[in-house]
CSV table of C-alpha atoms in Angstrom, one decimal:
chain,number,residue,atom,x,y,z
A,1,MET,CA,251.4,186.4,80.5
A,2,ALA,CA,250.9,184.2,83.5
A,3,GLY,CA,248.0,182.2,84.7
A,4,SER,CA,245.9,179.3,83.7
A,5,GLY,CA,243.6,181.3,81.5
A,6,THR,CA,246.3,182.7,79.3
A,7,LEU,CA,245.4,180.7,76.2
A,8,GLU,CA,241.7,181.2,76.6
A,9,ARG,CA,241.8,184.9,77.4
A,10,GLN,CA,243.0,187.2,74.6
A,11,GLY,CA,242.0,190.6,73.4
A,12,ARG,CA,241.4,193.9,75.1
A,13,ASN,CA,241.6,194.1,78.8
A,14,ASP,CA,242.3,190.4,79.0
A,15,ARG,CA,238.6,189.7,78.3
A,16,PRO,CA,237.6,186.2,77.3
A,17,SER,CA,237.6,185.9,73.6
A,18,PHE,CA,236.8,183.1,71.2
A,19,ARG,CA,237.7,185.4,68.3
A,20,GLY,CA,241.2,185.8,69.7
A,21,ARG,CA,241.8,182.0,69.2
A,22,ILE,CA,240.9,182.1,65.5
A,23,ALA,CA,244.2,182.3,63.7
A,24,ASP,CA,243.0,183.6,60.3
A,25,GLY,CA,241.6,187.0,59.4
A,26,ARG,CA,239.1,185.5,56.9
A,27,LEU,CA,237.7,183.2,59.6
A,28,GLN,CA,237.6,186.1,62.1
A,29,ALA,CA,235.6,188.1,59.5
A,30,LEU,CA,233.2,185.2,59.1
A,31,TYR,CA,232.9,184.9,62.9
A,32,ASP,CA,232.2,188.7,63.2
A,33,PHE,CA,229.5,188.5,60.5
A,34,TRP,CA,227.9,185.5,62.2
A,35,LEU,CA,228.1,187.0,65.7
A,36,ASP,CA,226.6,190.3,64.5
A,37,ARG,CA,223.8,188.7,62.5
A,38,ARG,CA,223.0,186.2,65.3
A,39,GLY,CA,222.8,188.7,68.1
A,40,ASP,CA,221.7,187.2,71.4
A,41,ARG,CA,220.2,184.0,69.8
A,42,PRO,CA,222.1,180.7,70.1
A,43,ALA,CA,222.3,180.3,66.4
A,44,LEU,CA,222.1,182.5,63.3
A,45,LEU,CA,218.8,182.1,61.5
A,46,ARG,CA,219.2,180.7,58.0
A,47,ASP,CA,217.1,183.6,56.6
A,48,ASP,CA,219.6,186.0,58.1
A,49,LEU,CA,222.5,184.5,56.2
A,50,ASP,CA,223.0,186.9,53.3
A,51,PRO,CA,225.9,185.8,51.2
A,52,THR,CA,226.0,189.1,49.4
A,53,LEU,CA,227.3,190.7,52.6
A,54,ILE,CA,230.4,188.4,52.6
A,55,PRO,CA,231.4,188.0,48.9
A,56,ARG,CA,235.1,187.6,49.5
A,57,LEU,CA,234.5,184.6,51.9
A,58,LEU,CA,232.2,182.7,49.5
A,59,ARG,CA,234.9,180.5,48.0
A,60,ASN,CA,235.9,179.3,51.5
A,61,LEU,CA,232.4,178.4,52.7
A,62,VAL,CA,230.5,175.1,53.1
A,63,LEU,CA,226.8,175.0,54.1
A,64,ALA,CA,225.6,171.7,55.6
A,65,ASP,CA,222.3,170.3,56.6
A,66,VAL,CA,222.6,168.4,59.9
A,67,ASP,CA,220.3,166.0,61.8
A,68,ASP,CA,220.6,163.3,64.5
A,69,GLY,CA,222.7,165.4,66.8
A,70,GLY,CA,225.3,166.2,64.1
A,71,ARG,CA,225.8,162.6,63.0
A,72,SER,CA,223.8,163.0,59.8
A,73,ILE,CA,225.5,165.6,57.5
A,74,ARG,CA,224.6,166.5,53.9
A,75,TYR,CA,226.6,169.2,52.2
A,76,ARG,CA,224.3,171.7,50.5
A,77,LEU,CA,226.9,174.1,49.2
A,78,VAL,CA,230.7,173.9,48.8
A,79,GLY,CA,232.9,176.9,47.9
A,80,THR,CA,235.4,176.9,45.0
A,81,GLU,CA,238.5,177.0,47.2
A,82,VAL,CA,237.3,174.0,49.3
A,83,VAL,CA,236.4,172.1,46.1
A,84,ALA,CA,239.9,172.8,44.7
A,85,ALA,CA,241.6,171.5,47.9
A,86,HIS,CA,239.5,168.4,48.1
A,87,GLY,CA,239.7,167.7,44.4
A,88,ILE,CA,235.9,167.1,44.3
A,89,ASP,CA,232.8,169.1,44.5
A,90,TYR,CA,230.9,167.3,47.2
A,91,THR,CA,227.8,169.4,47.0
A,92,GLY,CA,224.8,167.1,47.7
A,93,LEU,CA,226.9,164.3,49.2
A,94,THR,CA,226.6,163.0,52.8
A,95,VAL,CA,229.6,162.8,55.1
A,96,GLU,CA,229.6,159.0,54.7
A,97,GLU,CA,229.9,159.4,50.9
A,98,LEU,CA,232.9,161.7,51.4
A,99,THR,CA,234.9,160.1,54.1
A,100,SER,CA,235.2,157.1,56.5
A,101,GLY,CA,237.2,155.8,59.5
A,102,ASP,CA,238.8,158.2,61.9
A,103,THR,CA,238.1,161.2,59.7
A,104,LEU,CA,234.3,160.4,59.7
A,105,ALA,CA,234.4,159.9,63.5
A,106,TYR,CA,236.2,163.3,64.0
A,107,THR,CA,233.8,165.1,61.7
A,108,ARG,CA,230.8,163.8,63.5
A,109,GLN,CA,232.4,164.7,66.9
A,110,LEU,CA,233.0,168.3,65.6
A,111,TYR,CA,229.5,168.7,64.2
A,112,GLY,CA,228.1,167.1,67.3
A,113,ILE,CA,229.5,169.9,69.4
A,114,VAL,CA,228.2,172.6,67.1
A,115,VAL,CA,224.7,171.0,67.0
A,116,GLY,CA,224.4,169.7,70.6
A,117,GLN,CA,225.9,172.8,72.3
A,118,ALA,CA,224.8,175.4,69.7
A,119,VAL,CA,228.3,177.0,69.8
A,120,PRO,CA,231.0,177.8,67.2
A,121,VAL,CA,233.9,175.4,67.0
A,122,TYR,CA,237.4,176.4,65.7
A,123,SER,CA,239.7,173.7,64.6
A,124,GLU,CA,243.1,173.4,62.9
A,125,GLY,CA,244.9,170.3,61.6
A,126,ARG,CA,246.6,168.5,58.8
A,127,PHE,CA,244.9,168.4,55.4
A,128,ARG,CA,245.9,166.2,52.5
A,129,TRP,CA,246.0,168.7,49.6
A,130,GLU,CA,244.9,167.0,46.4
A,131,LYS,CA,247.8,164.8,45.2
A,132,ARG,CA,250.3,166.7,47.4
A,133,GLU,CA,251.7,166.5,50.9
A,134,TYR,CA,249.9,167.4,54.1
A,135,ARG,CA,249.4,171.1,54.9
A,136,LEU,CA,247.6,173.2,57.4
A,137,THR,CA,243.9,173.8,57.3
A,138,ARG,CA,241.8,176.0,59.6
A,139,ARG,CA,238.1,175.6,60.1
A,140,LEU,CA,235.3,177.6,61.8
A,141,HIS,CA,232.0,175.8,62.2
A,142,LEU,CA,229.0,178.0,63.1
A,143,PRO,CA,225.5,176.9,64.2
A,144,LEU,CA,222.5,177.9,62.0
A,145,SER,CA,218.8,177.3,62.4
A,146,LYS,CA,216.0,177.3,59.9
A,147,THR,CA,213.4,178.1,62.5
A,148,GLY,CA,215.2,179.2,65.6
A,149,GLU,CA,214.2,176.1,67.4
A,150,ALA,CA,217.2,173.9,66.9
A,151,VAL,CA,220.6,173.9,65.1
A,152,ASP,CA,219.8,172.1,61.9
A,153,MET,CA,222.5,173.6,59.6
A,154,VAL,CA,226.2,174.4,60.0
A,155,LEU,CA,228.1,177.1,58.2
A,156,LEU,CA,231.7,176.2,57.8
A,157,GLY,CA,234.6,178.5,56.8
A,158,GLN,CA,237.7,176.6,55.7
A,159,VAL,CA,241.0,178.0,54.7
A,160,PHE,CA,244.2,176.3,53.6
A,161,ASP,CA,247.8,177.2,54.2
A,162,VAL,CA,250.2,175.6,51.7
A,163,GLU,CA,253.2,177.3,53.2
A,164,HIS,CA,253.1,175.6,56.6
A,165,ALA,CA,253.0,171.9,57.4
A,166,GLY,CA,249.9,170.6,59.2
A,167,VAL,CA,249.8,170.3,63.0
A,168,GLU,CA,248.1,167.8,65.2
A,169,GLU,CA,244.4,168.3,65.2
A,170,ARG,CA,243.1,171.0,67.6
A,171,LEU,CA,239.4,171.4,68.3
A,172,GLN,CA,238.2,174.4,70.4
A,173,PRO,CA,234.5,175.0,71.1
A,174,ALA,CA,233.5,178.6,72.1
A,175,ARG,CA,232.4,179.2,75.7
A,176,PRO,CA,229.3,181.3,76.5
A,177,ASP,CA,231.4,183.9,78.3
A,178,GLU,CA,233.6,184.3,75.2
A,179,LEU,CA,230.6,184.7,72.9
A,180,ALA,CA,229.1,187.3,75.2
A,181,ALA,CA,232.4,189.2,75.5
A,182,ASP,CA,233.0,189.1,71.7
A,183,LEU,CA,229.5,190.3,71.0
A,184,ALA,CA,229.8,193.2,73.5
A,185,ALA,CA,233.2,194.2,71.9
A,186,LEU,CA,231.7,194.0,68.4
A,187,ARG,CA,228.7,196.2,69.4
A,188,ALA,CA,231.1,198.6,71.1
A,189,GLY,CA,233.2,198.8,67.9
A,190,GLY,CA,236.2,197.1,69.5
A,191,GLY,CA,235.9,193.5,68.1
């Protein structure tokens, strides 16, 4: 494919697609679930997040309360696969209790985009597997709202690939045209 939009345009008929940039089927399923339940709103309402509809994804999910434009992060729920990879159940901890330095700054940047722009963010990068070498992790951060007024929660899907070495960190926010095209494709049955 040629052209400057090649990396950003994937899917049927070369339509813009955020889903097409998500490199893991489990995270694509989470995105589809979020997109379908969110509809035309900027963020999924917390009351519309029904975990019984996504049982196979639960072990890869993190639910966080956010404030201060994404700088204040407290982890409300952490799935079992995420706990195993980190080597700690960080449910109830704040981001400052979990990390520091460059990792803290990166996490705040990522959450800041999700909260400030009310858009999903897909990222990939290196992950230090508990007492092992660096491997690849893929993450999908999705905006949630308790009231529909502002993004005050983030739903994160995180998967780990122990077969492939980590890559340099990549952070990709969704664009409005991609979200609209993905929602239209989902509604048409062609997501």
